[in-house]
Amino acid sequence: MSVLRSATLLDGDALAEGLRRQMTARAAQLRRHGITPCMATVLVGENVASASYIGRKHADCAEIGIEARDIRLPADTAMPALLDQVAALNAEAAVHGLMVQLPLPGALDDDTALAAVSPAKDIDGLHPENLGRLLAGAPDLLTTGLLPCTPHAILQLLRHHAVPLSGARVAVIGRGPLVGRPLAMLLSLKGIDAEVTLLHSASRDLAEVTRRADVVIAAAGQPGLVTAQMIRPGAAVVGVGITYGADGRMVSDIAADVARVAGWVTPPHGSVGALTRAALLQNLLMIAERDLA
Ligand code: NAD
């Protein structure tokens, strides 16, 4: 049965393309001032998905005009060696920002690696100091802060489509440290002013909350978790969680029938991946532009 689409598509890929064009101009401006924006990524081991994510980040850098260092370490790297590598990149003035691709293999500790990155070069926006500023609601955060990439991507997607957020009831499904939890903090900041409810696997009745929400954002990694019956007509619905179906296609947390009732919705086989990478490089350029002052 075909699903009649009435909702406006929240097309993250299209917005990401526009942001990459803007960033190309910013990178060119930096080069005119003798500054070569430079990012470094550290990948430990051979995880196929991680290697693919790193490859896409480097492709974006090549398109925009950002120099990118691709540092690969063997899967049996010990924590001190990884921390030495991160410390060397922290110390190198030519490197404006860096990230360690997670999850790390074996006994390597993700949180220790995140905390080792200099907070001033933390393009993931996941260092405890940068997350702390988000939690504290630092007043200049939206203009000068290093924001976590996926939450910032979602905020930009909603703003680009003029989805009202001030005073809006937003239901965020998933309390993970990369998406749901920091997103709830971001959307409730003064200046964005959403009223956020954070739902998770122990929540008793998701639908009871989502049916009252103006915006529903699912970052659970459960295919088709959010269905049309759970959505107030006209609401904005964002799928962040992704899984892969038997055919290898990406499947959203948002069921296809949501498009019949929502006012705005992300594509059924889409995600905010390209937009997340754009937010990463926005952080990088913001750091590099500090050298202009
Ligand atoms: P996570 O495993 O840390 O968190 C998942 C959260 O979902 C948990 O808080 C859990 O309580 C909640 N959850 C699971 N099932 C639920 C249910 N039935 N009802 C209510 N809550 C439920 O994962 P994460 O790192 O936060 O990522 C979440 C999803 O977003 C994953 O699918 C991941 O692949 C995706 N993701 C996408 C991007 C992107 O750029 N597109 C970036 C990061 C994560």
mmCIF file of C-alpha atoms and ligand atoms in Angstrom:
data_model
loop_
_atom_site.group_PDB
_atom_site.id
_atom_site.type_symbol
_atom_site.label_atom_id
_atom_site.label_comp_id
_atom_site.label_asym_id
_atom_site.label_seq_id
_atom_site.Cartn_x
_atom_site.Cartn_y
_atom_site.Cartn_z
ATOM 1 C CA MET A 1 0.000 0.000 0.000
ATOM 2 C CA SER A 2 1.416 3.373 -0.930
ATOM 3 C CA VAL A 3 1.637 6.041 1.705
ATOM 4 C CA LEU A 4 0.314 9.447 0.702
ATOM 5 C CA ARG A 5 2.918 11.964 1.738
ATOM 6 C CA SER A 6 1.588 15.212 3.092
ATOM 7 C CA ALA A 7 4.491 16.228 5.304
ATOM 8 C CA THR A 8 7.331 18.529 4.280
ATOM 9 C CA LEU A 9 10.527 16.510 3.977
ATOM 10 C CA LEU A 10 13.265 17.381 6.443
ATOM 11 C CA ASP A 11 16.049 16.622 3.982
ATOM 12 C CA GLY A 12 19.304 16.531 5.930
ATOM 13 C CA ASP A 13 21.383 15.654 2.865
ATOM 14 C CA ALA A 14 20.199 18.726 0.967
ATOM 15 C CA LEU A 15 20.880 21.019 3.923
ATOM 16 C CA ALA A 16 24.317 19.428 4.416
ATOM 17 C CA GLU A 17 25.160 20.164 0.781
ATOM 18 C CA GLY A 18 24.290 23.831 1.307
ATOM 19 C CA LEU A 19 26.349 23.971 4.510
ATOM 20 C CA ARG A 20 29.337 22.439 2.698
ATOM 21 C CA ARG A 21 29.085 25.216 0.076
ATOM 22 C CA GLN A 22 29.087 27.849 2.853
ATOM 23 C CA MET A 23 32.060 26.146 4.496
ATOM 24 C CA THR A 24 33.975 26.053 1.195
ATOM 25 C CA ALA A 25 33.770 29.858 1.123
ATOM 26 C CA ARG A 26 34.901 30.071 4.762
ATOM 27 C CA ALA A 27 37.871 27.759 4.119
ATOM 28 C CA ALA A 28 38.888 29.842 1.094
ATOM 29 C CA GLN A 29 38.707 32.990 3.218
ATOM 30 C CA LEU A 30 40.988 31.391 5.815
ATOM 31 C CA ARG A 31 43.487 30.413 3.127
ATOM 32 C CA ARG A 32 43.502 33.991 1.829
ATOM 33 C CA HIS A 33 44.688 34.944 5.308
ATOM 34 C CA GLY A 34 47.428 32.320 5.207
ATOM 35 C CA ILE A 35 45.585 29.863 7.451
ATOM 36 C CA THR A 36 45.144 26.271 6.246
ATOM 37 C CA PRO A 37 42.260 24.751 8.217
ATOM 38 C CA CYS A 38 43.395 21.324 9.352
ATOM 39 C CA MET A 39 41.568 18.412 10.973
ATOM 40 C CA ALA A 40 43.002 15.144 12.280
ATOM 41 C CA THR A 41 41.105 11.902 12.819
ATOM 42 C CA VAL A 42 42.394 8.944 14.793
ATOM 43 C CA LEU A 43 41.024 5.513 13.948
ATOM 44 C CA VAL A 44 42.109 2.497 15.993
ATOM 45 C CA GLY A 45 41.560 -0.939 14.469
ATOM 46 C CA GLU A 46 39.694 -2.153 11.431
ATOM 47 C CA ASN A 47 35.996 -1.616 12.242
ATOM 48 C CA VAL A 48 34.367 -1.407 8.810
ATOM 49 C CA ALA A 49 31.612 1.030 9.793
ATOM 50 C CA SER A 50 34.091 3.314 11.581
ATOM 51 C CA ALA A 51 36.448 3.274 8.581
ATOM 52 C CA SER A 52 33.524 4.215 6.337
ATOM 53 C CA TYR A 53 32.537 7.133 8.627
ATOM 54 C CA ILE A 54 36.149 8.357 8.623
ATOM 55 C CA GLY A 55 36.299 8.068 4.825
ATOM 56 C CA ARG A 56 33.211 10.272 4.459
ATOM 57 C CA LYS A 57 34.637 12.914 6.813
ATOM 58 C CA HIS A 58 37.810 13.056 4.741
ATOM 59 C CA ALA A 59 35.828 13.272 1.497
ATOM 60 C CA ASP A 60 33.913 16.253 2.918
ATOM 61 C CA CYS A 61 37.209 17.909 3.899
ATOM 62 C CA ALA A 62 38.571 17.427 0.363
ATOM 63 C CA GLU A 63 35.414 19.007 -1.092
ATOM 64 C CA ILE A 64 35.496 21.989 1.272
ATOM 65 C CA GLY A 65 39.237 22.645 1.198
ATOM 66 C CA ILE A 66 40.148 21.492 4.691
ATOM 67 C CA GLU A 67 43.429 19.638 5.146
ATOM 68 C CA ALA A 68 42.761 16.302 6.810
ATOM 69 C CA ARG A 69 45.175 13.938 8.525
ATOM 70 C CA ASP A 70 44.042 10.318 8.610
ATOM 71 C CA ILE A 71 45.866 8.639 11.507
ATOM 72 C CA ARG A 72 45.390 4.874 11.737
ATOM 73 C CA LEU A 73 46.581 2.808 14.669
ATOM 74 C CA PRO A 74 46.543 -0.991 14.932
ATOM 75 C CA ALA A 75 43.762 -2.700 16.904
ATOM 76 C CA ASP A 76 46.261 -3.842 19.565
ATOM 77 C CA THR A 77 47.308 -0.251 20.384
ATOM 78 C CA ALA A 78 47.641 0.219 24.151
ATOM 79 C CA MET A 79 45.934 3.147 25.892
ATOM 80 C CA PRO A 80 49.215 5.030 26.645
ATOM 81 C CA ALA A 81 50.172 4.944 22.950
ATOM 82 C CA LEU A 82 46.748 6.260 21.935
ATOM 83 C CA LEU A 83 46.963 9.021 24.549
ATOM 84 C CA ASP A 84 50.475 9.949 23.299
ATOM 85 C CA GLN A 85 49.101 10.289 19.769
ATOM 86 C CA VAL A 86 46.248 12.497 20.974
ATOM 87 C CA ALA A 87 48.646 14.618 23.065
ATOM 88 C CA ALA A 88 50.904 15.150 20.026
ATOM 89 C CA LEU A 89 47.940 16.383 17.956
ATOM 90 C CA ASN A 90 46.769 18.597 20.833
ATOM 91 C CA ALA A 91 50.227 20.201 20.887
ATOM 92 C CA GLU A 92 50.598 20.717 17.149
ATOM 93 C CA ALA A 93 49.633 24.292 16.267
ATOM 94 C CA ALA A 94 48.875 23.464 12.612
ATOM 95 C CA VAL A 95 46.106 21.036 13.689
ATOM 96 C CA HIS A 96 42.988 23.061 14.554
ATOM 97 C CA GLY A 97 40.792 20.181 15.638
ATOM 98 C CA LEU A 98 40.838 16.449 16.136
ATOM 99 C CA MET A 99 38.608 13.524 16.932
ATOM 100 C CA VAL A 100 39.053 9.909 17.985
ATOM 101 C CA GLN A 101 36.584 7.656 16.175
ATOM 102 C CA LEU A 102 34.423 5.689 18.636
ATOM 103 C CA PRO A 103 33.794 2.983 19.621
ATOM 104 C CA LEU A 104 37.387 2.012 20.374
ATOM 105 C CA PRO A 105 38.263 -1.694 20.074
ATOM 106 C CA GLY A 106 39.146 -4.120 22.837
ATOM 107 C CA ALA A 107 39.939 -2.791 26.283
ATOM 108 C CA LEU A 108 40.507 0.815 25.141
ATOM 109 C CA ASP A 109 38.278 3.208 27.041
ATOM 110 C CA ASP A 110 36.137 5.628 25.001
ATOM 111 C CA ASP A 111 35.642 8.115 27.851
ATOM 112 C CA THR A 112 39.374 8.335 28.612
ATOM 113 C CA ALA A 113 40.089 9.017 24.939
ATOM 114 C CA LEU A 114 37.372 11.697 24.727
ATOM 115 C CA ALA A 115 38.733 13.430 27.820
ATOM 116 C CA ALA A 116 42.295 13.375 26.429
ATOM 117 C CA VAL A 117 41.390 15.590 23.466
ATOM 118 C CA SER A 118 42.099 19.250 24.201
ATOM 119 C CA PRO A 119 38.703 20.918 24.897
ATOM 120 C CA ALA A 120 39.827 23.761 22.606
ATOM 121 C CA LYS A 121 40.286 21.314 19.699
ATOM 122 C CA ASP A 122 37.329 19.041 20.465
ATOM 123 C CA ILE A 123 35.455 19.082 17.145
ATOM 124 C CA ASP A 124 33.096 16.316 18.348
ATOM 125 C CA GLY A 125 31.944 18.629 21.152
ATOM 126 C CA LEU A 126 31.998 15.638 23.496
ATOM 127 C CA HIS A 127 34.815 16.562 25.880
ATOM 128 C CA PRO A 128 33.439 16.734 29.468
ATOM 129 C CA GLU A 129 34.336 20.434 29.615
ATOM 130 C CA ASN A 130 32.318 21.242 26.478
ATOM 131 C CA LEU A 131 29.426 19.039 27.621
ATOM 132 C CA GLY A 132 29.623 20.814 30.974
ATOM 133 C CA ARG A 133 29.244 24.211 29.298
ATOM 134 C CA LEU A 134 26.173 22.862 27.518
ATOM 135 C CA LEU A 135 24.753 21.555 30.782
ATOM 136 C CA ALA A 136 25.452 24.892 32.488
ATOM 137 C CA GLY A 137 23.802 26.776 29.601
ATOM 138 C CA ALA A 138 26.733 29.141 28.961
ATOM 139 C CA PRO A 139 25.216 32.266 27.331
ATOM 140 C CA ASP A 140 27.571 32.392 24.298
ATOM 141 C CA LEU A 141 27.263 28.681 23.569
ATOM 142 C CA LEU A 142 25.157 28.958 20.433
ATOM 143 C CA THR A 143 27.545 31.379 18.764
ATOM 144 C CA THR A 144 30.987 30.361 19.976
ATOM 145 C CA GLY A 145 30.611 26.955 21.661
ATOM 146 C CA LEU A 146 31.838 23.611 20.380
ATOM 147 C CA LEU A 147 28.482 21.829 20.233
ATOM 148 C CA PRO A 148 28.046 18.054 19.978
ATOM 149 C CA CYS A 149 27.619 17.320 16.282
ATOM 150 C CA THR A 150 24.419 15.275 15.953
ATOM 151 C CA PRO A 151 22.374 17.484 18.334
ATOM 152 C CA HIS A 152 23.659 20.590 16.524
ATOM 153 C CA ALA A 153 22.786 18.973 13.182
ATOM 154 C CA ILE A 154 19.208 18.333 14.339
ATOM 155 C CA LEU A 155 18.843 21.888 15.641
ATOM 156 C CA GLN A 156 20.020 23.280 12.298
ATOM 157 C CA LEU A 157 17.623 21.003 10.390
ATOM 158 C CA LEU A 158 14.645 22.194 12.451
ATOM 159 C CA ARG A 159 15.646 25.853 12.226
ATOM 160 C CA HIS A 160 16.281 25.641 8.480
ATOM 161 C CA HIS A 161 12.704 24.453 7.996
ATOM 162 C CA ALA A 162 11.386 27.116 10.392
ATOM 163 C CA VAL A 163 9.914 24.527 12.770
ATOM 164 C CA PRO A 164 8.794 26.596 15.786
ATOM 165 C CA LEU A 165 10.829 25.672 18.872
ATOM 166 C CA SER A 166 10.235 28.449 21.401
ATOM 167 C CA GLY A 167 7.788 27.078 23.965
ATOM 168 C CA ALA A 168 7.269 23.984 21.806
ATOM 169 C CA ARG A 169 6.787 20.610 23.463
ATOM 170 C CA VAL A 170 9.619 18.381 22.243
ATOM 171 C CA ALA A 171 9.767 14.654 22.941
ATOM 172 C CA VAL A 172 13.289 13.236 22.595
ATOM 173 C CA ILE A 173 13.345 9.422 22.532
ATOM 174 C CA GLY A 174 16.709 7.967 23.643
ATOM 175 C CA ARG A 175 19.036 9.214 26.370
ATOM 176 C CA GLY A 176 22.348 8.159 24.797
ATOM 177 C CA PRO A 177 25.405 10.345 25.457
ATOM 178 C CA LEU A 178 25.965 11.220 21.781
ATOM 179 C CA VAL A 179 22.464 12.260 20.776
ATOM 180 C CA GLY A 180 19.448 12.205 23.094
ATOM 181 C CA ARG A 181 20.952 13.489 26.324
ATOM 182 C CA PRO A 182 22.948 16.451 24.893
ATOM 183 C CA LEU A 183 20.084 17.216 22.472
ATOM 184 C CA ALA A 184 17.686 17.645 25.391
ATOM 185 C CA MET A 185 20.134 20.124 26.952
ATOM 186 C CA LEU A 186 20.611 21.998 23.673
ATOM 187 C CA LEU A 187 16.924 22.421 22.826
ATOM 188 C CA SER A 188 16.084 23.627 26.332
ATOM 189 C CA LEU A 189 18.789 26.341 26.265
ATOM 190 C CA LYS A 190 17.703 29.921 26.797
ATOM 191 C CA GLY A 191 17.306 31.312 23.292
ATOM 192 C CA ILE A 192 15.885 28.079 21.867
ATOM 193 C CA ASP A 193 13.417 27.639 24.687
ATOM 194 C CA ALA A 194 11.836 24.288 23.915
ATOM 195 C CA GLU A 195 10.096 22.341 26.671
ATOM 196 C CA VAL A 196 11.827 18.976 26.445
ATOM 197 C CA THR A 197 10.749 15.570 27.713
ATOM 198 C CA LEU A 198 13.513 12.949 27.568
ATOM 199 C CA LEU A 199 12.110 9.453 26.997
ATOM 200 C CA HIS A 200 14.033 6.183 27.169
ATOM 201 C CA SER A 201 13.710 2.414 27.398
ATOM 202 C CA ALA A 202 12.226 2.565 30.919
ATOM 203 C CA SER A 203 9.575 5.133 29.949
ATOM 204 C CA ARG A 204 6.103 3.730 30.646
ATOM 205 C CA ASP A 205 4.111 5.147 27.742
ATOM 206 C CA LEU A 206 5.942 6.797 24.856
ATOM 207 C CA ALA A 207 2.778 7.498 22.869
ATOM 208 C CA GLU A 208 1.137 9.343 25.741
ATOM 209 C CA VAL A 209 3.973 11.901 25.596
ATOM 210 C CA THR A 210 4.614 11.952 21.832
ATOM 211 C CA ARG A 211 0.909 12.557 21.032
ATOM 212 C CA ARG A 212 1.098 15.845 22.929
ATOM 213 C CA ALA A 213 4.422 16.877 21.347
ATOM 214 C CA ASP A 214 4.954 19.526 18.665
ATOM 215 C CA VAL A 215 8.288 17.923 17.788
ATOM 216 C CA VAL A 216 9.259 14.248 18.176
ATOM 217 C CA ILE A 217 12.898 13.216 17.766
ATOM 218 C CA ALA A 218 13.782 9.524 17.889
ATOM 219 C CA ALA A 219 17.380 8.496 18.613
ATOM 220 C CA ALA A 220 16.779 4.952 19.817
ATOM 221 C CA GLY A 221 17.995 2.718 16.983
ATOM 222 C CA GLN A 222 14.655 0.837 16.877
ATOM 223 C CA PRO A 223 13.296 0.586 13.317
ATOM 224 C CA GLY A 224 9.797 2.009 12.945
ATOM 225 C CA LEU A 225 9.501 2.787 16.668
ATOM 226 C CA VAL A 226 7.473 5.947 16.035
ATOM 227 C CA THR A 227 4.222 5.295 14.161
ATOM 228 C CA ALA A 228 1.465 7.568 12.834
ATOM 229 C CA GLN A 229 -0.773 6.771 15.848
ATOM 230 C CA MET A 230 1.858 8.330 18.116
ATOM 231 C CA ILE A 231 1.964 11.675 16.316
ATOM 232 C CA ARG A 232 -0.167 14.786 16.673
ATOM 233 C CA PRO A 233 -1.261 15.997 13.192
ATOM 234 C CA GLY A 234 1.122 18.683 11.965
ATOM 235 C CA ALA A 235 3.979 17.809 14.324
ATOM 236 C CA ALA A 236 7.628 17.719 13.193
ATOM 237 C CA VAL A 237 9.198 14.257 13.382
ATOM 238 C CA VAL A 238 12.930 13.587 13.153
ATOM 239 C CA GLY A 239 14.492 10.133 12.817
ATOM 240 C CA VAL A 240 18.078 9.949 14.034
ATOM 241 C CA GLY A 241 18.344 6.295 14.999
ATOM 242 C CA ILE A 242 19.390 4.045 12.154
ATOM 243 C CA THR A 243 19.481 0.310 11.642
ATOM 244 C CA TYR A 244 20.041 -1.742 8.495
ATOM 245 C CA GLY A 245 17.348 -3.938 6.962
ATOM 246 C CA ALA A 246 17.840 -7.354 5.325
ATOM 247 C CA ASP A 247 18.256 -5.567 1.968
ATOM 248 C CA GLY A 248 21.134 -3.530 3.416
ATOM 249 C CA ARG A 249 19.134 -0.307 3.287
ATOM 250 C CA MET A 250 19.141 2.087 6.168
ATOM 251 C CA VAL A 251 15.913 2.056 8.214
ATOM 252 C CA SER A 252 14.775 4.985 10.323
ATOM 253 C CA ASP A 253 13.246 4.933 13.813
ATOM 254 C CA ILE A 254 10.274 6.641 12.132
ATOM 255 C CA ALA A 255 7.676 4.443 10.384
ATOM 256 C CA ALA A 256 6.733 5.425 6.826
ATOM 257 C CA ASP A 257 3.069 6.099 7.759
ATOM 258 C CA VAL A 258 4.115 9.075 9.913
ATOM 259 C CA ALA A 259 4.394 11.126 6.707
ATOM 260 C CA ARG A 260 0.558 11.031 6.439
ATOM 261 C CA VAL A 261 0.016 12.944 9.663
ATOM 262 C CA ALA A 262 3.202 14.906 10.358
ATOM 263 C CA GLY A 263 3.789 18.477 9.231
ATOM 264 C CA TRP A 264 7.486 17.773 8.705
ATOM 265 C CA VAL A 265 9.318 14.433 8.634
ATOM 266 C CA THR A 266 12.750 13.010 7.801
ATOM 267 C CA PRO A 267 12.975 10.465 4.932
ATOM 268 C CA PRO A 268 12.204 6.794 5.796
ATOM 269 C CA HIS A 269 15.632 5.616 4.587
ATOM 270 C CA GLY A 270 17.514 8.760 5.545
ATOM 271 C CA SER A 271 19.421 10.013 8.512
ATOM 272 C CA VAL A 272 21.209 13.087 9.725
ATOM 273 C CA GLY A 273 24.630 11.564 8.979
ATOM 274 C CA ALA A 274 25.744 14.087 6.328
ATOM 275 C CA LEU A 275 24.484 16.914 8.498
ATOM 276 C CA THR A 276 26.361 15.525 11.504
ATOM 277 C CA ARG A 277 29.584 15.589 9.468
ATOM 278 C CA ALA A 278 28.826 19.166 8.443
ATOM 279 C CA ALA A 279 28.447 20.126 12.113
ATOM 280 C CA LEU A 280 31.840 18.511 12.831
ATOM 281 C CA LEU A 281 33.510 20.679 10.181
ATOM 282 C CA GLN A 282 31.618 23.779 11.350
ATOM 283 C CA ASN A 283 33.324 23.230 14.710
ATOM 284 C CA LEU A 284 36.677 22.836 12.954
ATOM 285 C CA LEU A 285 36.288 26.076 10.964
ATOM 286 C CA MET A 286 35.148 27.975 14.050
ATOM 287 C CA ILE A 287 38.373 26.949 15.798
ATOM 288 C CA ALA A 288 40.507 27.855 12.755
ATOM 289 C CA GLU A 289 38.783 31.264 12.463
ATOM 290 C CA ARG A 290 39.983 32.104 15.987
ATOM 291 C CA ASP A 291 43.434 32.442 14.351
ATOM 292 C CA LEU A 292 42.066 35.358 12.269
ATOM 293 C CA ALA A 293 41.611 37.532 15.346
HETATM 294 P P1 NAD B 1 22.485 4.581 22.606
HETATM 295 O O1 NAD B 1 22.446 3.102 22.467
HETATM 296 O O2 NAD B 1 23.494 5.222 23.492
HETATM 297 O O3 NAD B 1 21.070 5.095 23.060
HETATM 298 C C1 NAD B 1 19.871 4.526 22.626
HETATM 299 C C2 NAD B 1 18.792 5.048 23.532
HETATM 300 O O4 NAD B 1 17.524 4.622 23.036
HETATM 301 C C3 NAD B 1 18.885 4.558 24.969
HETATM 302 O O5 NAD B 1 18.835 5.682 25.822
HETATM 303 C C4 NAD B 1 17.633 3.704 25.178
HETATM 304 O O6 NAD B 1 17.083 3.900 26.467
HETATM 305 C C5 NAD B 1 16.700 4.249 24.115
HETATM 306 N N1 NAD B 1 15.756 3.248 23.638
HETATM 307 C C6 NAD B 1 16.026 2.064 23.041
HETATM 308 N N2 NAD B 1 14.883 1.427 22.756
HETATM 309 C C7 NAD B 1 13.874 2.194 23.175
HETATM 310 C C8 NAD B 1 12.463 2.074 23.160
HETATM 311 N N3 NAD B 1 11.854 1.011 22.633
HETATM 312 N N4 NAD B 1 11.734 3.072 23.692
HETATM 313 C C9 NAD B 1 12.335 4.154 24.233
HETATM 314 N N5 NAD B 1 13.663 4.352 24.248
HETATM 315 C C10 NAD B 1 14.422 3.362 23.737
HETATM 316 O O7 NAD B 1 22.611 5.123 21.129
HETATM 317 P P2 NAD B 1 23.075 6.586 20.576
HETATM 318 O O8 NAD B 1 24.537 6.600 20.403
HETATM 319 O O9 NAD B 1 22.389 7.661 21.370
HETATM 320 O O10 NAD B 1 22.432 6.510 19.134
HETATM 321 C C11 NAD B 1 21.046 6.352 18.975
HETATM 322 C C12 NAD B 1 20.744 6.050 17.544
HETATM 323 O O11 NAD B 1 21.145 7.149 16.740
HETATM 324 C C13 NAD B 1 21.501 4.837 16.975
HETATM 325 O O12 NAD B 1 20.644 4.159 16.087
HETATM 326 C C14 NAD B 1 22.639 5.439 16.203
HETATM 327 O O13 NAD B 1 23.026 4.628 15.119
HETATM 328 C C15 NAD B 1 22.015 6.729 15.724
HETATM 329 N N6 NAD B 1 22.984 7.803 15.500
HETATM 330 C C16 NAD B 1 22.938 8.428 14.314
HETATM 331 C C17 NAD B 1 23.829 9.456 14.059
HETATM 332 C C18 NAD B 1 23.802 10.160 12.755
HETATM 333 O O14 NAD B 1 24.609 11.004 12.519
HETATM 334 N N7 NAD B 1 22.860 9.842 11.885
HETATM 335 C C19 NAD B 1 24.764 9.844 15.012
HETATM 336 C C20 NAD B 1 24.769 9.187 16.250
HETATM 337 C C21 NAD B 1 23.867 8.162 16.468
#
